[in-house]
């Protein structure tokens, strides 16, 4: 992974100083709350229900074991022994104290980490495929490009105060594992007919109140132009994105208003001035950064035959089938450590779990860990012969639920228990669903299913992308939940459709169960939830979800009107 | 403390007087001496105002398209870019375009809701003068210019990005 040099270190050390000074001025009353707010947000510091929340950047989801241990130590020394991994591959601490935030940053800086631009109206942490560099379907490793763009976006002189937040993602594989179409700006690595590397560029995607899929704005951008072209995109947005209405300020609204083609034309016009300028990338720089992502020193191994162990140990077999993915090097495997234990908030890891993950990384995976937007951890380079030992230890650490990709591997935002923007709680809903679906056999029978929960329209839980999406809504001060069906990520990304009026919290697990029962009853052999839905439409699902019953019959008719 | 002007890295007296005449006012009633006028007023009266070139600067609202001023840049010793709120970042693009694309070489001044936490970025965008509002401490603001030891990107005053200097 990337290693900071002296210059990179000086930059984050300076940031710690700047932020300490800003915090001191705020605490001394020299900086008003309105002035401090945008500044602290640029450093990932929110004021939430219980007090400040700090969001720490994990650039494109890559961590060393040492960094993970430091994060663990921070959760122990500055928080309550738990951290929350987010859908943007970052880590959030929910119980920090404002005067200590600069000390946390200082400790982060000691392992080349920071919280720069993890919030605020600027270019945010860049995300990518958690299987980068090890997936068999990879065209090129996206991480060097993400790192190059990270440096360019850090303290950019022109883009500190954009109309709204700006999120960038890279994908380097044939399968999109970075949700490109939900991003403000997204790059898919491709090669052209001449075999040259470049990017297909998309802009204007986003979830939230107005979910829109990104539009393609360029078929092929040769790699040397990554920075100049990005500068053109963000400049057009900075100048012409709306600033009069916070709900209309994302780039997606500008792209939609202009139309993808016209937006692309304006970008090209701007880019014509910047193209081939000094920010054009050099082969030397790309080689410098790429060298950090060279494959680790793999041993020459054979693929293991694990069938005997599997017969002896069905639980291990299940874990292999769900949480272990093929690796491009013989004898190795990619392992997903799930952060979805029953009774815990999805994405949460305790100090001890973080330390355990760091230890597994050292012993089994060249000292590196990744975070996934599905709020799990990944060990990308595990020798297959170690899988059984790893599984046993991960089980002890509570990191081996064999549920990756199943219904209970939910994506869930912190919601109303923590987040001050929430309309409704999401964690208790997740827990209630987990309880109802605690039968592993049943979960395996249902198969791949994405269930995503957001506590409000900001959509941090990516509910639009869930096969089943649950969104917290506010109705006359009460917490209700709207359900969408048919969303999916990947190459065929689409957003789910609302099925009708929303439900009370107590109804949600029952409704999910009915939706699943409908799917199981109607599916053809081998069909996924979305395939059944596509074949039959929403109607049969809607019918069962709203079938009269004592819980919601009374409200049904009247509610339909304001749904 | 009144507004204070930081120019070329230190506090200076401000010789410019801001005048905000109604759009239809006659240009003959303007005061003598160096005056700063809204760019829209300049565009509407440029033929008469040209007679006193050298004593007129213009001030750009965030929505002003800098492209409209390009033919006149040589006539303007001062361009002020307004920041009604420091979170409105359009002026940064305006400044870079003026300096990097249109080679404006006069004084480029940031005016409005700015202070210590913006100066480092404003300078890199091309501003060489900053009018610090009454509510802020200009001496403190000056310190902001040294917030960071360098930068990754090319910008005004740093023609090459860091990666092109890394190997130098
Ligand atoms: S989706 Fe809403 S409730 Fe959930 S974390 Fe985001 S802002 Fe908070």
CSV table of C-alpha atoms in Angstrom, one decimal, chain A residues 84-502:
chain,number,residue,atom,x,y,z
A,84,UNK,CA,-18.3,2.2,13.1
A,85,UNK,CA,-17.1,1.3,9.5
A,86,UNK,CA,-19.2,3.2,7.0
A,87,UNK,CA,-20.5,2.6,3.4
A,88,UNK,CA,-17.8,5.1,2.3
A,89,UNK,CA,-15.1,2.8,3.7
A,90,UNK,CA,-14.3,5.2,6.5
A,91,UNK,CA,-14.4,4.8,10.3
A,92,UNK,CA,-16.6,6.9,12.6
A,93,UNK,CA,-16.2,7.4,16.3
A,94,UNK,CA,-19.4,8.3,18.0
A,95,UNK,CA,-18.3,9.3,21.5
A,96,UNK,CA,-15.3,11.7,21.1
A,97,UNK,CA,-14.9,15.0,22.9
A,98,UNK,CA,-14.2,18.1,21.0
A,99,UNK,CA,-11.2,19.3,23.0
A,100,UNK,CA,-9.6,15.9,22.4
A,101,UNK,CA,-10.2,15.8,18.6
A,102,UNK,CA,-6.8,17.4,17.8
A,103,UNK,CA,-5.1,14.8,20.0
A,104,UNK,CA,-6.9,12.1,18.0
A,105,UNK,CA,-5.6,13.7,14.8
A,106,UNK,CA,-2.1,13.7,16.2
A,107,UNK,CA,-2.3,10.0,16.9
A,108,UNK,CA,-3.7,9.3,13.5
A,109,UNK,CA,-0.9,11.4,11.9
A,110,UNK,CA,1.7,9.2,13.7
A,111,UNK,CA,0.6,6.3,11.4
A,112,UNK,CA,0.0,8.5,8.3
A,113,UNK,CA,-3.7,8.8,8.8
A,114,UNK,CA,-6.1,11.8,9.0
A,115,UNK,CA,-9.6,13.0,8.8
A,116,UNK,CA,-9.1,15.5,6.0
A,117,UNK,CA,-12.1,16.2,3.8
A,118,UNK,CA,-14.2,13.4,5.3
A,119,UNK,CA,-17.1,15.8,5.4
A,120,UNK,CA,-18.0,19.3,4.2
A,121,UNK,CA,-18.5,20.7,0.8
A,122,UNK,CA,-15.3,19.5,-0.8
A,123,UNK,CA,-13.8,16.5,-2.5
A,124,UNK,CA,-14.3,13.6,-0.1
A,125,UNK,CA,-12.5,10.4,0.6
A,126,UNK,CA,-12.1,8.4,-2.6
A,127,UNK,CA,-13.5,4.9,-2.7
A,128,UNK,CA,-12.8,1.8,-4.7
A,129,UNK,CA,-13.3,-2.0,-5.1
A,130,UNK,CA,-12.3,-3.8,-1.9
A,131,UNK,CA,-10.9,-6.7,-4.1
A,132,UNK,CA,-8.5,-4.4,-6.0
A,133,UNK,CA,-5.3,-6.0,-7.0
A,134,UNK,CA,-6.5,-9.6,-6.2
A,135,UNK,CA,-9.7,-10.0,-8.3
A,136,UNK,CA,-9.5,-12.2,-11.4
A,137,UNK,CA,-11.6,-9.9,-13.4
A,138,UNK,CA,-9.4,-6.8,-13.0
A,139,UNK,CA,-8.4,-4.7,-16.0
A,140,UNK,CA,-6.0,-2.6,-13.9
A,141,UNK,CA,-5.5,-1.8,-10.3
A,142,UNK,CA,-7.5,1.3,-9.4
A,143,UNK,CA,-5.6,2.1,-6.2
A,144,UNK,CA,-2.7,4.0,-7.7
A,145,UNK,CA,-5.1,6.3,-9.5
A,146,UNK,CA,-7.2,6.8,-6.4
A,147,UNK,CA,-4.0,7.7,-4.5
A,148,UNK,CA,-2.9,10.1,-7.3
A,149,UNK,CA,-6.4,11.8,-7.2
A,150,UNK,CA,-6.3,11.8,-3.4
A,151,UNK,CA,-3.2,13.9,-3.4
A,152,UNK,CA,-4.6,16.2,-6.1
A,153,UNK,CA,-7.8,16.7,-4.1
A,154,UNK,CA,-6.1,17.3,-0.8
A,155,UNK,CA,-6.3,21.0,0.1
A,156,UNK,CA,-7.1,21.8,-3.5
A,157,UNK,CA,-6.7,25.6,-3.9
A,158,UNK,CA,-9.9,26.1,-5.9
A,159,UNK,CA,-12.3,23.5,-4.5
A,160,UNK,CA,-12.4,24.0,-0.8
A,161,UNK,CA,-15.9,25.5,-0.9
A,162,UNK,CA,-17.9,23.6,-3.5
A,163,UNK,CA,-21.7,24.0,-3.6
A,164,UNK,CA,-22.0,20.6,-1.9
A,165,UNK,CA,-20.0,17.4,-1.1
A,166,UNK,CA,-18.3,15.7,-4.0
A,167,UNK,CA,-17.6,12.0,-4.0
A,168,UNK,CA,-15.3,10.2,-6.4
A,169,UNK,CA,-15.0,6.4,-7.0
A,170,UNK,CA,-12.7,4.3,-9.1
A,171,UNK,CA,-13.3,0.8,-10.4
A,172,UNK,CA,-10.7,-1.3,-12.1
A,173,UNK,CA,-12.5,-4.6,-12.7
A,174,UNK,CA,-15.0,-5.8,-15.2
A,175,UNK,CA,-17.6,-6.1,-12.5
A,176,UNK,CA,-18.4,-2.7,-10.8
A,177,UNK,CA,-17.8,-3.2,-7.1
A,178,UNK,CA,-17.5,0.5,-6.4
A,179,UNK,CA,-21.1,1.6,-7.1
A,180,UNK,CA,-19.8,4.0,-9.8
A,181,UNK,CA,-23.2,5.1,-10.9
A,182,UNK,CA,-24.1,6.5,-7.5
A,183,UNK,CA,-21.1,8.8,-7.5
A,184,UNK,CA,-20.6,12.5,-8.3
A,185,UNK,CA,-17.6,11.6,-10.4
A,186,UNK,CA,-16.6,8.1,-11.3
A,187,UNK,CA,-13.8,6.4,-13.3
A,188,UNK,CA,-13.9,3.0,-14.8
A,189,UNK,CA,-10.5,1.8,-15.9
A,190,UNK,CA,-10.5,0.5,-19.5
A,191,UNK,CA,-8.2,-0.1,-22.3
A,192,UNK,CA,-8.8,1.2,-25.8
A,193,UNK,CA,-8.3,-0.7,-29.1
A,194,UNK,CA,-4.7,0.3,-29.1
A,195,UNK,CA,-4.3,-1.3,-25.7
A,196,UNK,CA,-3.7,2.0,-23.9
A,197,UNK,CA,-5.0,2.5,-20.4
A,198,UNK,CA,-7.6,5.1,-19.6
A,199,UNK,CA,-10.9,5.8,-18.0
A,200,UNK,CA,-14.6,5.8,-19.0
A,201,UNK,CA,-15.8,8.8,-17.0
A,202,UNK,CA,-19.3,9.2,-15.4
A,203,UNK,CA,-20.7,12.2,-13.6
A,204,UNK,CA,-23.8,13.2,-11.8
A,205,UNK,CA,-24.8,10.1,-9.9
A,206,UNK,CA,-26.1,10.2,-6.3
A,207,UNK,CA,-28.6,8.8,-3.9
A,208,UNK,CA,-30.4,11.1,-1.5
A,209,UNK,CA,-33.6,12.9,-2.0
A,210,UNK,CA,-33.3,12.8,-5.8
A,211,UNK,CA,-31.6,9.5,-6.7
A,212,UNK,CA,-30.0,9.7,-10.1
A,213,UNK,CA,-27.6,7.4,-12.0
A,214,UNK,CA,-24.4,8.9,-13.2
A,215,UNK,CA,-24.2,9.7,-16.9
A,216,UNK,CA,-21.3,8.8,-19.1
A,217,UNK,CA,-19.5,12.0,-20.0
A,218,UNK,CA,-16.5,10.5,-21.7
A,219,UNK,CA,-15.9,7.1,-23.4
A,220,UNK,CA,-12.1,7.1,-23.1
A,221,UNK,CA,-9.9,9.5,-21.1
A,222,UNK,CA,-6.2,8.5,-21.6
A,223,UNK,CA,-4.6,8.2,-18.2
A,224,UNK,CA,-2.2,11.2,-18.4
A,225,UNK,CA,-5.2,13.5,-18.4
A,226,UNK,CA,-6.8,12.3,-15.1
A,227,UNK,CA,-6.0,15.4,-13.1
A,228,UNK,CA,-6.6,18.1,-15.8
A,229,UNK,CA,-9.9,16.5,-16.8
A,230,UNK,CA,-11.0,16.2,-13.2
A,231,UNK,CA,-10.1,19.8,-12.6
A,232,UNK,CA,-12.3,20.8,-15.6
A,233,UNK,CA,-15.3,18.8,-14.2
A,234,UNK,CA,-15.0,20.2,-10.7
A,235,UNK,CA,-14.5,23.7,-12.0
A,236,UNK,CA,-17.7,23.6,-14.1
A,237,UNK,CA,-19.5,22.4,-11.0
A,238,UNK,CA,-17.9,24.9,-8.7
A,239,UNK,CA,-19.0,27.7,-11.0
A,240,UNK,CA,-22.4,26.6,-12.1
A,241,UNK,CA,-23.7,24.2,-9.5
A,242,UNK,CA,-26.6,25.6,-7.6
A,243,UNK,CA,-25.9,27.3,-4.3
A,244,UNK,CA,-29.4,28.7,-3.5
A,245,UNK,CA,-30.9,25.4,-2.3
A,246,UNK,CA,-28.9,22.8,-0.4
A,247,UNK,CA,-31.2,20.0,-1.8
A,248,UNK,CA,-30.3,21.0,-5.3
A,249,UNK,CA,-26.7,21.7,-4.9
A,250,UNK,CA,-25.1,18.3,-5.8
A,251,UNK,CA,-23.5,18.0,-9.2
A,252,UNK,CA,-26.3,15.5,-10.2
A,253,UNK,CA,-28.8,18.4,-10.3
A,254,UNK,CA,-26.5,20.4,-12.6
A,255,UNK,CA,-25.9,17.4,-14.9
A,256,UNK,CA,-29.6,16.6,-15.0
A,257,UNK,CA,-30.6,20.3,-15.7
A,258,UNK,CA,-28.0,20.6,-18.5
A,259,UNK,CA,-28.4,17.1,-19.8
A,260,UNK,CA,-25.4,14.7,-19.8
A,261,UNK,CA,-24.3,15.7,-23.3
A,262,UNK,CA,-24.3,19.5,-22.6
A,263,UNK,CA,-22.6,19.0,-19.3
A,264,UNK,CA,-19.9,16.9,-21.1
A,265,UNK,CA,-19.5,19.6,-23.7
A,266,UNK,CA,-18.9,22.3,-21.1
A,267,UNK,CA,-16.4,20.1,-19.4
A,268,UNK,CA,-14.6,19.5,-22.7
A,269,UNK,CA,-14.6,23.2,-23.4
A,270,UNK,CA,-13.0,23.9,-20.0
A,271,UNK,CA,-10.6,21.0,-20.4
A,272,UNK,CA,-9.4,22.3,-23.7
A,273,UNK,CA,-7.6,25.0,-21.8
A,274,UNK,CA,-6.1,22.7,-19.2
A,275,UNK,CA,-5.3,19.7,-21.3
A,276,UNK,CA,-1.5,19.0,-21.6
A,277,UNK,CA,-0.8,21.6,-19.0
A,278,UNK,CA,1.6,21.0,-16.1
A,279,UNK,CA,-0.8,18.8,-14.2
A,280,UNK,CA,-0.7,16.2,-17.0
A,281,UNK,CA,0.5,13.0,-15.3
A,282,UNK,CA,3.9,11.7,-16.0
A,283,UNK,CA,4.8,8.0,-16.4
A,284,UNK,CA,7.4,8.5,-13.7
A,285,UNK,CA,4.8,9.6,-11.1
A,286,UNK,CA,2.4,6.8,-12.0
A,287,UNK,CA,5.3,4.3,-11.7
A,288,UNK,CA,6.3,5.8,-8.4
A,289,UNK,CA,2.8,5.4,-6.9
A,290,UNK,CA,2.0,2.1,-8.6
A,291,UNK,CA,5.1,0.5,-7.1
A,292,UNK,CA,3.5,0.8,-3.7
A,293,UNK,CA,0.7,-1.4,-4.9
A,294,UNK,CA,2.9,-4.1,-6.4
A,295,UNK,CA,1.8,-7.6,-5.5
A,296,UNK,CA,3.1,-8.9,-2.1
A,297,UNK,CA,5.8,-11.6,-2.1
A,298,UNK,CA,3.4,-14.5,-2.7
A,299,UNK,CA,4.7,-18.0,-2.1
A,300,UNK,CA,4.4,-20.5,-4.9
A,301,UNK,CA,1.5,-22.6,-3.7
A,302,UNK,CA,-1.0,-25.1,-5.0
A,303,UNK,CA,-4.7,-24.7,-4.6
A,304,UNK,CA,-5.8,-26.6,-1.5
A,305,UNK,CA,-8.4,-29.3,-1.6
A,306,UNK,CA,-10.5,-28.5,1.4
A,307,UNK,CA,-13.3,-31.0,0.7
A,308,UNK,CA,-12.4,-33.3,3.6
A,309,UNK,CA,-12.3,-30.5,6.2
A,310,UNK,CA,-15.6,-29.3,4.7
A,311,UNK,CA,-17.3,-32.7,5.3
A,312,UNK,CA,-16.1,-32.8,8.8
A,313,UNK,CA,-17.1,-29.3,9.5
A,314,UNK,CA,-20.2,-28.0,7.8
A,315,UNK,CA,-20.0,-24.6,9.6
A,316,UNK,CA,-16.5,-24.1,8.1
A,317,UNK,CA,-17.9,-25.2,4.7
A,318,UNK,CA,-20.6,-22.6,5.0
A,319,UNK,CA,-18.1,-19.9,5.8
A,320,UNK,CA,-16.0,-20.9,2.8
A,321,UNK,CA,-19.0,-20.7,0.5
A,322,UNK,CA,-20.1,-17.2,1.6
A,323,UNK,CA,-17.1,-15.3,3.0
A,324,UNK,CA,-14.2,-16.7,1.0
A,325,UNK,CA,-13.6,-15.4,-2.6
A,326,UNK,CA,-11.3,-16.6,-5.3
A,327,UNK,CA,-7.9,-15.0,-5.6
A,328,UNK,CA,-6.0,-14.5,-8.8
A,329,UNK,CA,-2.9,-16.3,-7.4
A,330,UNK,CA,-3.0,-20.1,-6.9
A,331,UNK,CA,-3.2,-21.2,-3.3
A,332,UNK,CA,-4.5,-17.9,-2.0
A,333,UNK,CA,-8.0,-16.7,-1.1
A,334,UNK,CA,-9.8,-13.4,-0.3
A,335,UNK,CA,-11.6,-13.5,3.0
A,336,UNK,CA,-14.4,-11.3,4.2
A,337,UNK,CA,-14.6,-10.7,7.9
A,338,UNK,CA,-18.2,-9.8,8.6
A,339,UNK,CA,-19.1,-7.0,11.0
A,340,UNK,CA,-22.7,-8.1,11.3
A,341,UNK,CA,-22.9,-10.0,14.5
A,342,UNK,CA,-26.4,-10.5,15.9
A,343,UNK,CA,-27.2,-7.8,18.5
A,344,UNK,CA,-24.5,-5.4,17.2
A,345,UNK,CA,-25.0,-2.5,15.0
A,346,UNK,CA,-23.9,-3.5,11.4
A,347,UNK,CA,-20.5,-2.1,10.6
A,348,UNK,CA,-19.5,-1.8,14.3
A,349,UNK,CA,-16.2,-3.3,15.5
A,350,UNK,CA,-15.0,-3.3,19.1
A,351,UNK,CA,-11.5,-2.4,20.1
A,352,UNK,CA,-10.7,-6.1,20.5
A,353,UNK,CA,-12.1,-7.0,17.2
A,354,UNK,CA,-10.0,-4.3,15.5
A,355,UNK,CA,-7.0,-5.6,17.3
A,356,UNK,CA,-7.9,-9.2,16.3
A,357,UNK,CA,-8.3,-8.1,12.7
A,358,UNK,CA,-4.8,-6.5,12.8
A,359,UNK,CA,-3.3,-9.6,14.2
A,360,UNK,CA,-5.0,-11.8,11.5
A,361,UNK,CA,-3.6,-9.4,8.9
A,362,UNK,CA,-0.1,-9.8,10.2
A,363,UNK,CA,-0.3,-13.6,10.4
A,364,UNK,CA,-2.3,-14.4,7.3
A,365,UNK,CA,-2.4,-11.5,4.9
A,366,UNK,CA,0.9,-9.5,4.5
A,367,UNK,CA,-0.2,-7.0,7.2
A,368,UNK,CA,-2.9,-5.4,5.2
A,369,UNK,CA,-6.7,-5.0,5.7
A,370,UNK,CA,-9.4,-3.4,3.6
A,371,UNK,CA,-12.8,-2.0,4.4
A,372,UNK,CA,-15.8,-2.6,2.1
A,373,UNK,CA,-18.7,-0.4,1.4
A,374,UNK,CA,-20.8,-3.2,2.7
A,375,UNK,CA,-19.4,-2.4,6.1
A,376,UNK,CA,-17.2,-5.5,6.4
A,377,UNK,CA,-13.4,-6.0,6.5
A,378,UNK,CA,-11.4,-7.9,3.9
A,379,UNK,CA,-8.1,-9.9,4.2
A,380,UNK,CA,-7.1,-9.9,0.6
A,381,UNK,CA,-4.2,-12.3,0.5
A,382,UNK,CA,-4.8,-15.4,2.7
A,383,UNK,CA,-3.0,-18.7,1.9
A,384,UNK,CA,-5.7,-21.3,1.5
A,385,UNK,CA,-3.9,-23.6,3.8
A,386,UNK,CA,-4.5,-21.1,6.6
A,387,UNK,CA,-8.2,-20.7,6.1
A,388,UNK,CA,-9.2,-23.2,8.7
A,389,UNK,CA,-7.0,-21.6,11.4
A,390,UNK,CA,-8.2,-18.2,10.4
A,391,UNK,CA,-11.8,-19.2,10.5
A,392,UNK,CA,-11.4,-20.7,14.0
A,393,UNK,CA,-9.8,-17.6,15.4
A,394,UNK,CA,-12.1,-15.2,13.5
A,395,UNK,CA,-15.0,-17.1,15.0
A,396,UNK,CA,-13.7,-16.5,18.5
A,397,UNK,CA,-13.3,-12.8,17.7
A,398,UNK,CA,-16.9,-12.7,16.4
A,399,UNK,CA,-15.8,-11.9,12.9
A,400,UNK,CA,-16.8,-15.0,11.1
A,401,UNK,CA,-20.6,-14.9,10.6
A,402,UNK,CA,-21.0,-17.0,7.5
A,403,UNK,CA,-23.4,-14.5,6.1
A,404,UNK,CA,-21.6,-12.4,3.6
A,405,UNK,CA,-24.1,-11.4,0.8
A,406,UNK,CA,-27.0,-12.8,2.7
A,407,UNK,CA,-30.0,-11.0,4.0
A,408,UNK,CA,-28.5,-10.3,7.5
A,409,UNK,CA,-25.3,-8.8,5.9
A,410,UNK,CA,-27.2,-5.6,5.8
A,411,UNK,CA,-25.9,-2.2,5.0
A,412,UNK,CA,-27.1,0.1,7.8
A,413,UNK,CA,-26.4,3.7,8.6
A,414,UNK,CA,-26.1,4.8,12.3
A,415,UNK,CA,-29.5,6.4,12.1
A,416,UNK,CA,-31.5,8.0,14.9
A,417,UNK,CA,-29.5,6.5,17.7
A,418,UNK,CA,-26.5,8.7,16.8
A,419,UNK,CA,-27.1,10.9,13.8
A,420,UNK,CA,-28.8,14.2,14.3
A,421,UNK,CA,-30.1,14.3,10.7
A,422,UNK,CA,-32.1,11.1,11.1
A,423,UNK,CA,-35.8,10.8,10.7
A,424,UNK,CA,-35.8,7.4,12.3
A,425,UNK,CA,-33.6,4.9,14.0
A,426,UNK,CA,-32.1,2.2,11.8
A,427,UNK,CA,-30.1,0.0,14.2
A,428,UNK,CA,-33.1,-1.3,16.1
A,429,UNK,CA,-34.8,-2.1,12.8
A,430,UNK,CA,-31.7,-4.0,11.7
A,431,UNK,CA,-31.5,-5.9,15.0
A,432,UNK,CA,-35.2,-6.8,14.8
A,433,UNK,CA,-34.7,-8.2,11.3
A,434,UNK,CA,-31.5,-10.0,12.4
A,435,UNK,CA,-33.5,-11.7,15.1
A,436,UNK,CA,-36.3,-12.7,12.8
A,437,UNK,CA,-33.8,-14.2,10.3
A,438,UNK,CA,-31.5,-15.9,12.7
A,439,UNK,CA,-31.8,-19.3,11.0
A,440,UNK,CA,-28.8,-20.0,8.9
A,441,UNK,CA,-30.5,-22.6,6.8
A,442,UNK,CA,-33.3,-20.2,6.0
A,443,UNK,CA,-30.8,-17.5,5.1
A,444,UNK,CA,-28.9,-19.8,2.8
A,445,UNK,CA,-32.1,-20.9,1.2
A,446,UNK,CA,-33.0,-17.3,0.5
A,447,UNK,CA,-29.5,-16.8,-1.0
A,448,UNK,CA,-27.9,-13.6,-2.1
A,449,UNK,CA,-30.0,-10.7,-0.9
A,450,UNK,CA,-29.1,-7.1,-0.3
A,451,UNK,CA,-31.1,-5.3,2.4
A,452,UNK,CA,-30.1,-1.7,3.1
A,453,UNK,CA,-31.4,0.7,5.7
A,454,UNK,CA,-31.0,4.5,5.9
A,455,UNK,CA,-32.4,6.6,8.7
A,456,UNK,CA,-33.2,9.5,6.3
A,457,UNK,CA,-33.0,10.7,2.7
A,458,UNK,CA,-29.3,11.3,2.9
A,459,UNK,CA,-29.1,7.6,2.1
A,460,UNK,CA,-25.9,6.8,3.9
A,461,UNK,CA,-27.2,3.2,4.2
A,462,UNK,CA,-27.6,3.1,0.3
A,463,UNK,CA,-31.2,2.0,0.7
A,464,UNK,CA,-31.9,2.8,-3.0
A,465,UNK,CA,-29.4,0.1,-3.9
A,466,UNK,CA,-30.9,-2.6,-1.7
A,467,UNK,CA,-33.0,-5.4,-3.3
A,468,UNK,CA,-35.0,-4.5,-0.3
A,469,UNK,CA,-34.4,-0.9,0.8
A,470,UNK,CA,-35.7,0.6,4.0
A,471,UNK,CA,-35.8,4.3,4.6
A,472,UNK,CA,-36.7,6.1,7.8
A,473,UNK,CA,-39.3,8.9,7.2
A,474,UNK,CA,-40.8,11.3,9.6
A,475,UNK,CA,-44.6,11.4,9.8
A,476,UNK,CA,-46.0,14.0,12.2
A,477,UNK,CA,-43.0,13.5,14.5
A,478,UNK,CA,-43.2,9.7,14.4
A,479,UNK,CA,-40.7,7.3,12.9
A,480,UNK,CA,-42.0,5.4,9.9
A,481,UNK,CA,-40.3,3.3,7.2
A,482,UNK,CA,-40.7,3.4,3.5
A,483,UNK,CA,-39.8,0.3,1.6
A,484,UNK,CA,-38.3,0.1,-1.9
A,485,UNK,CA,-37.8,-3.0,-3.9
A,486,UNK,CA,-35.5,-4.0,-6.8
A,487,UNK,CA,-32.5,-1.8,-6.3
A,488,UNK,CA,-29.1,-3.3,-7.1
A,489,UNK,CA,-25.4,-2.4,-7.4
A,490,UNK,CA,-22.9,-3.7,-9.9
A,491,UNK,CA,-22.9,-3.3,-13.6
A,492,UNK,CA,-26.7,-3.2,-13.8
A,493,UNK,CA,-27.0,-0.7,-11.0
A,494,UNK,CA,-30.5,0.6,-10.5
A,495,UNK,CA,-32.5,2.2,-7.8
A,496,UNK,CA,-35.4,0.5,-6.1
A,497,UNK,CA,-39.0,1.5,-6.4
A,498,UNK,CA,-41.2,2.5,-3.5
A,499,UNK,CA,-43.9,0.0,-2.9
A,500,UNK,CA,-46.4,2.2,-1.2
A,501,UNK,CA,-47.3,3.8,2.1
A,502,UNK,CA,-44.7,3.5,4.9
